[in-house]
Amino acid sequence: MGKNTGFSETGLRRMRDVLTRHVESGKIPGLVTLVSRGDETHVEAIGNTHHDGGGAPMRRDTIFRMASTSKPLTMAPVMVLLDECGLRLDDLVQEWLPELADRQVLKRPDGPLDDTVPAQRPITVRDLVTSTFGLGVDLSTMGSPLQAALQEHAVFSQGVVPAPEADEWMRRLGALPLMYQPGEQWGYHISHDVLGVLVSRVTGKPFETFLRERVLDPLGMADTGFHVPGDKIDRLPPCYAPHPQTGEFLVWDEAAGGRYSRAPEFQSGGGGLVSTVDDYHAYFRMLLDQGTHGGERILSRPAVQLMTTNRLTPEQESARSALARGAVHVSFGQGQQGGWGLGMAVRTYRGDYAPVGQFGWDGGTGTSAYADPQNRLTGILLMQVGLSTPDPARVIHDFWTTVYQAIED
């Protein structure tokens, strides 16, 4: 490829300057970015692993908690099973997940837990992969009885209470009603945790084992998993959740002895992975290459196309867009893509510098990973600062702005 197929020097310098400014402001201890286009890959590691300027410098192989940026990767083992007809899109999930049989559905999403009607039909694999099986984390009804129950039973506690092992987790989930009829509405997060359990039950292996055999190992993603082993723990920085009012750096999770220093009871497909920029680059690059990596096929071309094409109707999408537009003062536009494929957002309209067709997702610990077929571009930004203040979201926004202004043709 000629030298005019990647990024301009001026553009890359601007990106580095803008990101450095964020670190020097004291709001972000450090970050690692990777951008690639064609044969060109550029990595920046800026700042330190501790907010007081202490700790080690950020490095290319620093390991980060991916949070919800786990979701696109979690979907890959499910697609492997679909490719092999180990699962079908319209299979009823109750064959493997009997806890989800015979559902009750709330009459109102924010209503009392016993004010329900029977589900009109069973839940299918399609409902789970499109996040429309009827249950989700809903920031607009956070005080509702169901959302409170999800927290209380550690079905979704954001690590405040550790989740129990998979069978007990499913039992707790099965004791709750759905918010919506199966297939009706998009709902965030919970379907990805359920998919991890589904893969495990279909294959008879722990979710992480099958993920590693079929996706991580073939892609060379040696630093990705559900915890950081002892010989790598020095590459994991502490994770901060700044105080929403004062901005004071509060430690959400330490590295050594923290919640990622040992294998978890529950392997959360929705938000439990750790990884590096190079590992995530291998995964998103495989998606850009229509399922192949170094001559080996990981996923079929139609599987990748299904994942990276909008799957939702405008009605199903509306709640997601409304939530994102209602939170721009916090999110700086993240989440406003207009579409959702399988495990990731898909841009269906041009609302910022990124073109239609860009796909990927972000994580609440300050992570962001997207690929863009039109520009053959992948970008990954990893931080260790939770989105409890707008600062990490500003960095994510500025990263994508400067990535796109750096494109040179």
C-alpha positions as a LaTeX table, in Angstrom:
\begin{tabular}{lrrr}
\hline
Residue & $x$ (\AA) & $y$ (\AA) & $z$ (\AA) \\
\hline
Met1 & 0.00 & 0.00 & 0.00 \\
Gly2 & 1.21 & 3.49 & $-0.81$ \\
Lys3 & 2.05 & 5.99 & 1.85 \\
Asn4 & $-1.17$ & 7.95 & 1.24 \\
Thr5 & $-3.42$ & 5.26 & 2.67 \\
Gly6 & $-3.22$ & 5.99 & 6.38 \\
Phe7 & $-2.95$ & 9.05 & 8.56 \\
Ser8 & $-1.31$ & 12.45 & 8.17 \\
Glu9 & 1.63 & 13.31 & 10.41 \\
Thr10 & $-0.08$ & 16.59 & 11.30 \\
Gly11 & $-3.28$ & 14.79 & 12.24 \\
Leu12 & $-1.49$ & 12.26 & 14.42 \\
Arg13 & 0.44 & 15.03 & 16.12 \\
Arg14 & $-2.82$ & 16.86 & 16.86 \\
Met15 & $-4.29$ & 13.67 & 18.31 \\
Arg16 & $-1.26$ & 13.21 & 20.57 \\
Asp17 & $-1.34$ & 16.87 & 21.64 \\
Val18 & $-5.05$ & 16.79 & 22.48 \\
Leu19 & $-4.73$ & 13.55 & 24.48 \\
Thr20 & $-1.60$ & 14.82 & 26.26 \\
Arg21 & $-3.52$ & 17.96 & 27.26 \\
His22 & $-6.18$ & 15.78 & 28.93 \\
Val23 & $-3.54$ & 13.89 & 30.91 \\
Glu24 & $-1.70$ & 17.11 & 31.88 \\
Ser25 & $-4.97$ & 18.59 & 33.15 \\
Gly26 & $-4.81$ & 16.06 & 36.00 \\
Lys27 & $-8.27$ & 14.65 & 35.22 \\
Ile28 & $-6.92$ & 11.46 & 33.57 \\
Pro29 & $-3.81$ & 9.70 & 34.99 \\
Gly30 & $-2.92$ & 8.10 & 31.67 \\
Leu31 & $-4.19$ & 6.31 & 28.59 \\
Val32 & $-3.17$ & 4.02 & 25.75 \\
Thr33 & $-4.50$ & 4.37 & 22.21 \\
Leu34 & $-4.14$ & 2.40 & 19.00 \\
Val35 & $-5.29$ & 3.53 & 15.57 \\
Ser36 & $-4.81$ & 1.48 & 12.44 \\
Arg37 & $-5.66$ & 1.93 & 8.80 \\
Gly38 & $-4.54$ & $-0.40$ & 6.05 \\
Asp39 & $-1.00$ & $-1.49$ & 6.97 \\
Glu40 & $-0.38$ & 1.45 & 9.28 \\
Thr41 & $-0.71$ & 1.15 & 13.07 \\
His42 & 0.05 & 3.93 & 15.56 \\
Val43 & 0.14 & 3.49 & 19.33 \\
Glu44 & 0.34 & 6.20 & 21.99 \\
Ala45 & 0.94 & 5.52 & 25.69 \\
Ile46 & 0.63 & 8.77 & 27.67 \\
Gly47 & 0.84 & 9.45 & 31.41 \\
Asn48 & 1.01 & 7.10 & 34.39 \\
Thr49 & $-0.95$ & 4.33 & 36.03 \\
His50 & $-1.56$ & 6.31 & 39.27 \\
His51 & $-3.42$ & 9.60 & 39.52 \\
Asp52 & $-0.81$ & 11.30 & 41.69 \\
Gly53 & 1.76 & 10.90 & 38.90 \\
Gly54 & 3.22 & 7.87 & 40.67 \\
Gly55 & 3.11 & 4.29 & 39.51 \\
Ala56 & 4.56 & 3.01 & 36.28 \\
Pro57 & 4.32 & 4.89 & 32.98 \\
Met58 & 1.48 & 3.72 & 30.72 \\
Arg59 & 2.75 & 1.15 & 28.20 \\
Arg60 & 1.48 & $-0.48$ & 25.05 \\
Asp61 & 0.91 & $-3.74$ & 26.98 \\
Thr62 & $-0.86$ & $-2.17$ & 29.99 \\
Ile63 & $-3.94$ & $-4.27$ & 30.82 \\
Phe64 & $-7.30$ & $-2.52$ & 31.28 \\
Arg65 & $-10.71$ & $-3.49$ & 32.65 \\
Met66 & $-12.86$ & $-3.39$ & 29.51 \\
Ala67 & $-16.28$ & $-3.04$ & 31.21 \\
Ser68 & $-19.01$ & $-2.88$ & 28.54 \\
Thr69 & $-16.44$ & $-2.93$ & 25.75 \\
Ser70 & $-16.52$ & $-6.67$ & 26.60 \\
Lys71 & $-19.87$ & $-6.95$ & 24.78 \\
Pro72 & $-18.66$ & $-7.03$ & 21.14 \\
Leu73 & $-16.11$ & $-9.74$ & 21.99 \\
Thr74 & $-18.58$ & $-11.80$ & 24.04 \\
Met75 & $-20.77$ & $-12.12$ & 20.95 \\
Ala76 & $-18.07$ & $-13.97$ & 18.93 \\
Pro77 & $-18.41$ & $-17.40$ & 20.61 \\
Val78 & $-22.18$ & $-17.20$ & 20.11 \\
Met79 & $-21.59$ & $-16.59$ & 16.39 \\
Val80 & $-19.23$ & $-19.60$ & 16.28 \\
Leu81 & $-22.09$ & $-21.74$ & 17.59 \\
Leu82 & $-24.51$ & $-20.24$ & 15.04 \\
Asp83 & $-22.00$ & $-20.91$ & 12.24 \\
Glu84 & $-21.78$ & $-24.57$ & 13.33 \\
Cys85 & $-25.55$ & $-24.94$ & 13.91 \\
Gly86 & $-24.89$ & $-25.67$ & 17.57 \\
Leu87 & $-27.46$ & $-22.90$ & 18.01 \\
Arg88 & $-30.09$ & $-21.43$ & 15.69 \\
Leu89 & $-31.39$ & $-17.87$ & 15.85 \\
Asp90 & $-34.95$ & $-19.01$ & 16.49 \\
Asp91 & $-34.19$ & $-21.83$ & 18.92 \\
Leu92 & $-36.01$ & $-21.44$ & 22.23 \\
Val93 & $-33.42$ & $-20.73$ & 24.91 \\
Gln94 & $-35.36$ & $-22.62$ & 27.59 \\
Glu95 & $-33.88$ & $-25.89$ & 26.31 \\
Trp96 & $-30.55$ & $-24.78$ & 27.86 \\
Leu97 & $-31.84$ & $-22.06$ & 30.18 \\
Pro98 & $-34.96$ & $-23.53$ & 31.81 \\
Glu99 & $-34.86$ & $-20.59$ & 34.25 \\
Leu100 & $-36.17$ & $-18.42$ & 31.37 \\
Ala101 & $-39.19$ & $-20.60$ & 30.55 \\
Asp102 & $-42.78$ & $-19.42$ & 31.22 \\
Arg103 & $-41.97$ & $-15.76$ & 31.80 \\
Gln104 & $-44.19$ & $-13.18$ & 33.45 \\
Val105 & $-44.00$ & $-9.63$ & 32.05 \\
Leu106 & $-44.60$ & $-6.42$ & 34.00 \\
Lys107 & $-47.70$ & $-4.51$ & 32.91 \\
Arg108 & $-45.60$ & $-1.34$ & 33.27 \\
Pro109 & $-41.77$ & $-1.38$ & 33.18 \\
Asp110 & $-41.65$ & 0.63 & 36.42 \\
Gly111 & $-44.60$ & $-1.16$ & 38.07 \\
Pro112 & $-44.71$ & $-3.52$ & 41.06 \\
Leu113 & $-43.07$ & $-6.93$ & 40.61 \\
Asp114 & $-46.36$ & $-8.83$ & 40.99 \\
Asp115 & $-48.38$ & $-6.75$ & 38.52 \\
Thr116 & $-47.71$ & $-8.94$ & 35.48 \\
Val117 & $-49.16$ & $-10.72$ & 32.48 \\
Pro118 & $-47.85$ & $-13.96$ & 30.94 \\
Ala119 & $-45.27$ & $-13.66$ & 28.14 \\
Gln120 & $-46.91$ & $-13.94$ & 24.71 \\
Arg121 & $-44.19$ & $-16.30$ & 23.49 \\
Pro122 & $-40.97$ & $-18.00$ & 24.65 \\
Ile123 & $-37.56$ & $-16.29$ & 24.49 \\
Thr124 & $-35.36$ & $-17.19$ & 21.50 \\
Val125 & $-31.63$ & $-16.98$ & 20.80 \\
Arg126 & $-32.45$ & $-14.09$ & 18.43 \\
Asp127 & $-34.01$ & $-12.15$ & 21.32 \\
Leu128 & $-30.81$ & $-12.59$ & 23.35 \\
Val129 & $-28.31$ & $-11.67$ & 20.63 \\
Thr130 & $-30.27$ & $-8.53$ & 19.70 \\
Ser131 & $-30.71$ & $-7.52$ & 23.38 \\
Thr132 & $-34.50$ & $-7.68$ & 22.99 \\
Phe133 & $-35.35$ & $-10.59$ & 25.31 \\
Gly134 & $-37.30$ & $-8.28$ & 27.61 \\
Leu135 & $-34.92$ & $-7.36$ & 30.42 \\
Gly136 & $-32.23$ & $-4.72$ & 30.64 \\
Val137 & $-30.54$ & $-2.19$ & 32.84 \\
Asp138 & $-32.68$ & 0.90 & 32.34 \\
Leu139 & $-31.20$ & 4.18 & 33.53 \\
Ser140 & $-34.55$ & 5.92 & 32.99 \\
Thr141 & $-36.35$ & 3.72 & 35.57 \\
Met142 & $-33.49$ & 3.26 & 38.05 \\
Gly143 & $-35.72$ & 3.63 & 41.10 \\
Ser144 & $-38.28$ & 1.08 & 39.90 \\
Pro145 & $-38.94$ & $-2.17$ & 41.81 \\
Leu146 & $-37.40$ & $-4.29$ & 39.05 \\
Gln147 & $-34.22$ & $-2.21$ & 38.69 \\
Ala148 & $-33.85$ & $-2.24$ & 42.49 \\
Ala149 & $-34.27$ & $-6.04$ & 42.49 \\
Leu150 & $-31.58$ & $-6.45$ & 39.79 \\
Gln151 & $-29.15$ & $-4.57$ & 42.05 \\
Glu152 & $-30.23$ & $-6.26$ & 45.27 \\
His153 & $-29.90$ & $-9.80$ & 43.86 \\
Ala154 & $-26.49$ & $-8.93$ & 42.29 \\
Val155 & $-27.87$ & $-9.72$ & 38.83 \\
Phe156 & $-26.50$ & $-6.28$ & 37.98 \\
Ser157 & $-24.63$ & $-4.55$ & 40.80 \\
Gln158 & $-21.67$ & $-3.04$ & 38.91 \\
Gly159 & $-19.37$ & $-4.96$ & 41.23 \\
Val160 & $-20.77$ & $-3.47$ & 44.45 \\
Val161 & $-21.89$ & $-7.00$ & 45.35 \\
Pro162 & $-20.06$ & $-9.77$ & 43.48 \\
Ala163 & $-22.30$ & $-11.87$ & 41.25 \\
Pro164 & $-22.80$ & $-15.50$ & 42.31 \\
Glu165 & $-21.76$ & $-18.46$ & 40.12 \\
Ala166 & $-23.70$ & $-18.94$ & 36.89 \\
Asp167 & $-26.42$ & $-21.38$ & 38.01 \\
Glu168 & $-27.32$ & $-19.30$ & 41.07 \\
Trp169 & $-27.16$ & $-16.12$ & 38.95 \\
Met170 & $-29.63$ & $-17.67$ & 36.47 \\
Arg171 & $-31.87$ & $-18.78$ & 39.35 \\
Arg172 & $-32.03$ & $-15.20$ & 40.65 \\
Leu173 & $-32.70$ & $-13.85$ & 37.17 \\
Gly174 & $-35.43$ & $-16.45$ & 36.66 \\
Ala175 & $-37.20$ & $-15.31$ & 39.84 \\
Leu176 & $-37.81$ & $-11.87$ & 38.31 \\
Pro177 & $-40.39$ & $-10.83$ & 35.70 \\
Leu178 & $-39.44$ & $-9.31$ & 32.33 \\
Met179 & $-39.89$ & $-5.57$ & 31.68 \\
Tyr180 & $-41.12$ & $-6.06$ & 28.11 \\
Gln181 & $-42.55$ & $-8.83$ & 25.98 \\
Pro182 & $-39.83$ & $-10.93$ & 24.28 \\
Gly183 & $-38.69$ & $-9.31$ & 21.03 \\
Glu184 & $-40.42$ & $-6.03$ & 21.75 \\
Gln185 & $-37.85$ & $-3.57$ & 23.15 \\
Trp186 & $-34.07$ & $-3.20$ & 23.26 \\
Gly187 & $-32.69$ & $-3.57$ & 26.80 \\
Tyr188 & $-29.13$ & $-2.93$ & 27.88 \\
His189 & $-26.48$ & $-5.28$ & 29.22 \\
Ile190 & $-28.18$ & $-8.28$ & 30.86 \\
Ser191 & $-28.58$ & $-10.31$ & 27.65 \\
His192 & $-24.78$ & $-10.45$ & 27.28 \\
Asp193 & $-24.37$ & $-12.00$ & 30.72 \\
Val194 & $-27.08$ & $-14.52$ & 29.82 \\
Leu195 & $-25.29$ & $-15.33$ & 26.54 \\
Gly196 & $-22.15$ & $-16.29$ & 28.44 \\
Val197 & $-24.18$ & $-18.81$ & 30.45 \\
Leu198 & $-25.89$ & $-20.06$ & 27.28 \\
Val199 & $-22.55$ & $-20.70$ & 25.54 \\
Ser200 & $-21.30$ & $-22.53$ & 28.61 \\
Arg201 & $-24.36$ & $-24.79$ & 28.79 \\
Val202 & $-24.45$ & $-25.53$ & 25.06 \\
Thr203 & $-20.74$ & $-26.41$ & 24.92 \\
Gly204 & $-20.42$ & $-28.01$ & 28.37 \\
Lys205 & $-17.40$ & $-25.79$ & 29.09 \\
Pro206 & $-16.87$ & $-22.63$ & 31.12 \\
Phe207 & $-17.63$ & $-19.61$ & 28.93 \\
Glu208 & $-14.04$ & $-18.38$ & 29.15 \\
Thr209 & $-12.67$ & $-21.77$ & 28.05 \\
Phe210 & $-14.75$ & $-21.81$ & 24.85 \\
Leu211 & $-14.03$ & $-18.11$ & 24.22 \\
Arg212 & $-10.32$ & $-18.85$ & 24.51 \\
Glu213 & $-10.33$ & $-21.97$ & 22.32 \\
Arg214 & $-12.36$ & $-20.49$ & 19.47 \\
Val215 & $-11.60$ & $-16.75$ & 19.54 \\
Leu216 & $-8.81$ & $-15.57$ & 21.85 \\
Asp217 & $-6.16$ & $-18.20$ & 21.03 \\
Pro218 & $-6.67$ & $-18.15$ & 17.22 \\
Leu219 & $-6.40$ & $-14.33$ & 17.33 \\
Gly220 & $-3.32$ & $-14.36$ & 19.59 \\
Met221 & $-5.20$ & $-12.45$ & 22.35 \\
Ala222 & $-3.03$ & $-13.75$ & 25.20 \\
Asp223 & $-3.77$ & $-10.84$ & 27.57 \\
Thr224 & $-7.57$ & $-11.06$ & 27.40 \\
Gly225 & $-9.67$ & $-12.92$ & 29.96 \\
Phe226 & $-11.86$ & $-12.56$ & 33.05 \\
His227 & $-8.99$ & $-11.92$ & 35.47 \\
Val228 & $-5.30$ & $-11.00$ & 35.47 \\
Pro229 & $-2.94$ & $-13.81$ & 36.56 \\
Gly230 & $-0.33$ & $-13.07$ & 39.22 \\
Asp231 & 2.59 & $-12.89$ & 36.77 \\
Lys232 & 0.85 & $-10.04$ & 34.88 \\
Ile233 & $-0.81$ & $-8.14$ & 37.74 \\
Asp234 & 1.90 & $-5.45$ & 37.67 \\
Arg235 & 0.58 & $-4.51$ & 34.20 \\
Leu236 & $-2.90$ & $-3.72$ & 35.62 \\
Pro237 & $-3.35$ & $-0.18$ & 36.97 \\
Pro238 & $-5.77$ & 0.66 & 39.78 \\
Cys239 & $-9.21$ & 1.72 & 38.55 \\
Tyr240 & $-10.70$ & 5.02 & 39.69 \\
Ala241 & $-14.27$ & 6.28 & 39.92 \\
Pro242 & $-13.92$ & 10.03 & 40.54 \\
His243 & $-16.41$ & 11.61 & 42.96 \\
Pro244 & $-19.27$ & 12.96 & 40.78 \\
Gln245 & $-19.34$ & 16.33 & 42.59 \\
Thr246 & $-15.76$ & 16.99 & 43.69 \\
Gly247 & $-13.85$ & 15.00 & 41.03 \\
Glu248 & $-11.68$ & 13.50 & 43.80 \\
Phe249 & $-10.01$ & 10.27 & 42.65 \\
Leu250 & $-11.62$ & 7.36 & 44.52 \\
Val251 & $-10.17$ & 3.89 & 44.03 \\
Trp252 & $-12.92$ & 1.64 & 42.60 \\
Asp253 & $-10.63$ & $-1.37$ & 42.31 \\
Glu254 & $-7.02$ & $-2.04$ & 43.24 \\
Ala255 & $-4.83$ & $-4.25$ & 41.06 \\
Ala256 & $-3.12$ & $-6.65$ & 43.49 \\
Gly257 & $-5.80$ & $-8.22$ & 45.70 \\
Gly258 & $-8.55$ & $-6.47$ & 43.74 \\
Arg259 & $-11.57$ & $-8.01$ & 42.04 \\
Tyr260 & $-9.62$ & $-8.79$ & 38.84 \\
Ser261 & $-6.70$ & $-10.46$ & 40.65 \\
Arg262 & $-8.52$ & $-13.82$ & 40.85 \\
Ala263 & $-10.94$ & $-15.79$ & 38.71 \\
Pro264 & $-14.49$ & $-14.50$ & 39.33 \\
Glu265 & $-17.41$ & $-16.68$ & 40.43 \\
Phe266 & $-19.37$ & $-15.34$ & 37.47 \\
Gln267 & $-17.80$ & $-14.74$ & 34.05 \\
Ser268 & $-19.68$ & $-11.62$ & 32.97 \\
Gly269 & $-19.97$ & $-11.41$ & 29.20 \\
Gly270 & $-21.56$ & $-8.00$ & 29.63 \\
Gly271 & $-18.62$ & $-6.36$ & 31.33 \\
Gly272 & $-16.06$ & $-8.68$ & 32.89 \\
Leu273 & $-13.13$ & $-8.84$ & 30.47 \\
Val274 & $-9.63$ & $-7.37$ & 30.75 \\
Ser275 & $-7.54$ & $-6.70$ & 27.66 \\
Thr276 & $-4.94$ & $-4.58$ & 25.86 \\
Val277 & $-4.99$ & $-2.33$ & 22.78 \\
Asp278 & $-3.24$ & $-4.94$ & 20.64 \\
Asp279 & $-5.61$ & $-7.74$ & 21.65 \\
Tyr280 & $-8.69$ & $-5.65$ & 20.88 \\
His281 & $-7.12$ & $-4.49$ & 17.64 \\
Ala282 & $-6.76$ & $-8.15$ & 16.58 \\
Tyr283 & $-10.46$ & $-8.72$ & 17.23 \\
Phe284 & $-11.81$ & $-5.62$ & 15.49 \\
Arg285 & $-9.40$ & $-6.09$ & 12.60 \\
Met286 & $-10.78$ & $-9.63$ & 12.17 \\
Leu287 & $-14.30$ & $-8.12$ & 11.96 \\
Leu288 & $-13.08$ & $-5.61$ & 9.35 \\
Asp289 & $-11.55$ & $-8.53$ & 7.43 \\
Gln290 & $-14.96$ & $-10.23$ & 7.31 \\
Gly291 & $-14.08$ & $-12.95$ & 9.82 \\
Thr292 & $-10.52$ & $-13.91$ & 8.86 \\
His293 & $-7.22$ & $-13.46$ & 10.69 \\
Gly294 & $-3.86$ & $-14.31$ & 9.15 \\
Gly295 & $-5.45$ & $-16.62$ & 6.61 \\
Glu296 & $-7.50$ & $-18.45$ & 9.25 \\
Arg297 & $-11.29$ & $-18.10$ & 9.41 \\
Ile298 & $-12.63$ & $-17.27$ & 12.87 \\
Leu299 & $-16.21$ & $-16.34$ & 11.90 \\
Ser300 & $-18.11$ & $-16.66$ & 8.65 \\
Arg301 & $-18.56$ & $-13.55$ & 6.53 \\
Pro302 & $-22.38$ & $-13.57$ & 7.02 \\
Ala303 & $-21.90$ & $-13.88$ & 10.80 \\
Val304 & $-19.76$ & $-10.72$ & 10.81 \\
Gln305 & $-22.25$ & $-8.93$ & 8.56 \\
Leu306 & $-25.10$ & $-9.89$ & 10.89 \\
Met307 & $-23.18$ & $-8.57$ & 13.92 \\
Thr308 & $-22.21$ & $-5.29$ & 12.29 \\
Thr309 & $-25.51$ & $-4.33$ & 10.63 \\
Asn310 & $-28.34$ & $-2.59$ & 12.48 \\
Arg311 & $-30.82$ & $-5.18$ & 13.76 \\
Leu312 & $-33.37$ & $-2.87$ & 15.41 \\
Thr313 & $-36.52$ & $-1.18$ & 14.18 \\
Pro314 & $-36.80$ & 2.59 & 14.79 \\
Glu315 & $-39.30$ & 1.85 & 17.60 \\
Gln316 & $-36.93$ & $-0.57$ & 19.33 \\
Glu317 & $-34.08$ & 1.90 & 18.94 \\
Ser318 & $-35.94$ & 4.97 & 20.18 \\
Ala319 & $-35.41$ & 4.36 & 23.90 \\
Arg320 & $-31.65$ & 3.93 & 23.43 \\
Ser321 & $-31.35$ & 7.12 & 21.37 \\
Ala322 & $-33.54$ & 9.08 & 23.79 \\
Leu323 & $-31.36$ & 7.98 & 26.69 \\
Ala324 & $-28.15$ & 8.97 & 24.87 \\
Arg325 & $-29.57$ & 12.35 & 23.79 \\
Gly326 & $-30.81$ & 13.01 & 27.32 \\
Ala327 & $-27.32$ & 12.47 & 28.74 \\
Val328 & $-25.11$ & 14.42 & 26.31 \\
His329 & $-23.88$ & 16.64 & 29.15 \\
Val330 & $-22.32$ & 13.49 & 30.64 \\
Ser331 & $-21.67$ & 11.22 & 27.65 \\
Phe332 & $-20.59$ & 13.76 & 25.02 \\
Gly333 & $-22.54$ & 11.97 & 22.32 \\
Gln334 & $-21.37$ & 8.42 & 23.02 \\
Gly335 & $-24.30$ & 6.08 & 22.44 \\
Gln336 & $-25.90$ & 8.22 & 19.75 \\
Gln337 & $-25.31$ & 5.94 & 16.78 \\
Gly338 & $-28.91$ & 5.19 & 15.82 \\
Gly339 & $-28.46$ & 1.43 & 15.49 \\
Trp340 & $-27.45$ & $-1.74$ & 17.31 \\
Gly341 & $-26.16$ & $-4.92$ & 15.72 \\
Leu342 & $-25.20$ & $-7.95$ & 17.79 \\
Gly343 & $-23.14$ & $-6.93$ & 20.81 \\
Met344 & $-22.34$ & $-3.47$ & 19.52 \\
Ala345 & $-23.63$ & $-0.17$ & 18.27 \\
Val346 & $-23.82$ & 0.45 & 14.51 \\
Arg347 & $-23.96$ & 3.98 & 13.15 \\
Thr348 & $-27.02$ & 4.53 & 10.93 \\
Tyr349 & $-26.79$ & 8.30 & 10.53 \\
Arg350 & $-24.04$ & 10.86 & 10.47 \\
Gly351 & $-24.08$ & 12.75 & 13.76 \\
Asp352 & $-20.37$ & 13.42 & 14.21 \\
Tyr353 & $-17.11$ & 12.76 & 12.36 \\
Ala354 & $-17.72$ & 9.02 & 11.97 \\
Pro355 & $-19.50$ & 7.69 & 8.87 \\
Val356 & $-22.53$ & 5.43 & 8.66 \\
Gly357 & $-21.50$ & 1.79 & 9.21 \\
Gln358 & $-18.97$ & 2.38 & 11.98 \\
Phe359 & $-19.43$ & $-0.28$ & 14.70 \\
Gly360 & $-18.19$ & $-0.87$ & 18.25 \\
Trp361 & $-18.92$ & 0.15 & 21.81 \\
Asp362 & $-17.65$ & 1.90 & 24.94 \\
Gly363 & $-17.13$ & 0.88 & 28.56 \\
Gly364 & $-17.90$ & 2.57 & 31.85 \\
Thr365 & $-14.24$ & 2.34 & 32.94 \\
Gly366 & $-13.19$ & 4.71 & 30.13 \\
Thr367 & $-12.73$ & 2.29 & 27.24 \\
Ser368 & $-13.73$ & 2.69 & 23.59 \\
Ala369 & $-13.26$ & 0.45 & 20.54 \\
Tyr370 & $-14.74$ & 0.92 & 17.07 \\
Ala371 & $-14.01$ & $-0.14$ & 13.52 \\
Asp372 & $-15.11$ & 1.62 & 10.35 \\
Pro373 & $-15.41$ & $-0.42$ & 7.13 \\
Gln374 & $-15.63$ & 2.66 & 4.86 \\
Asn375 & $-12.22$ & 3.94 & 5.98 \\
Arg376 & $-10.77$ & 0.48 & 6.86 \\
Leu377 & $-10.04$ & 2.05 & 10.22 \\
Thr378 & $-9.81$ & 0.69 & 13.76 \\
Gly379 & $-9.45$ & 2.85 & 16.86 \\
Ile380 & $-9.06$ & 1.78 & 20.48 \\
Leu381 & $-8.73$ & 4.05 & 23.53 \\
Leu382 & $-8.18$ & 2.51 & 26.97 \\
Met383 & $-8.28$ & 4.36 & 30.30 \\
Gln384 & $-8.83$ & 3.37 & 33.93 \\
Val385 & $-11.19$ & 6.18 & 34.96 \\
Gly386 & $-14.90$ & 5.46 & 35.43 \\
Leu387 & $-17.53$ & 7.62 & 33.71 \\
Ser388 & $-18.72$ & 9.01 & 37.05 \\
Thr389 & $-17.68$ & 12.48 & 35.82 \\
Pro390 & $-17.79$ & 13.79 & 32.24 \\
Asp391 & $-13.98$ & 13.90 & 31.93 \\
Pro392 & $-13.35$ & 10.40 & 30.47 \\
Ala393 & $-16.25$ & 10.88 & 28.03 \\
Arg394 & $-14.65$ & 14.14 & 26.85 \\
Val395 & $-11.42$ & 12.25 & 26.18 \\
Ile396 & $-13.31$ & 9.55 & 24.22 \\
His397 & $-15.03$ & 12.26 & 22.18 \\
Asp398 & $-11.77$ & 14.09 & 21.44 \\
Phe399 & $-10.00$ & 10.85 & 20.57 \\
Trp400 & $-12.55$ & 10.03 & 17.85 \\
Thr401 & $-12.61$ & 13.60 & 16.54 \\
Thr402 & $-8.83$ & 13.62 & 16.18 \\
Val403 & $-8.68$ & 10.09 & 14.74 \\
Tyr404 & $-11.02$ & 11.12 & 11.93 \\
Gln405 & $-9.30$ & 14.44 & 11.22 \\
Ala406 & $-6.02$ & 12.52 & 10.90 \\
Ile407 & $-7.24$ & 10.41 & 7.96 \\
Glu408 & $-5.27$ & 11.19 & 4.82 \\
Asp409 & $-6.15$ & 9.91 & 1.34 \\
\hline
\end{tabular}
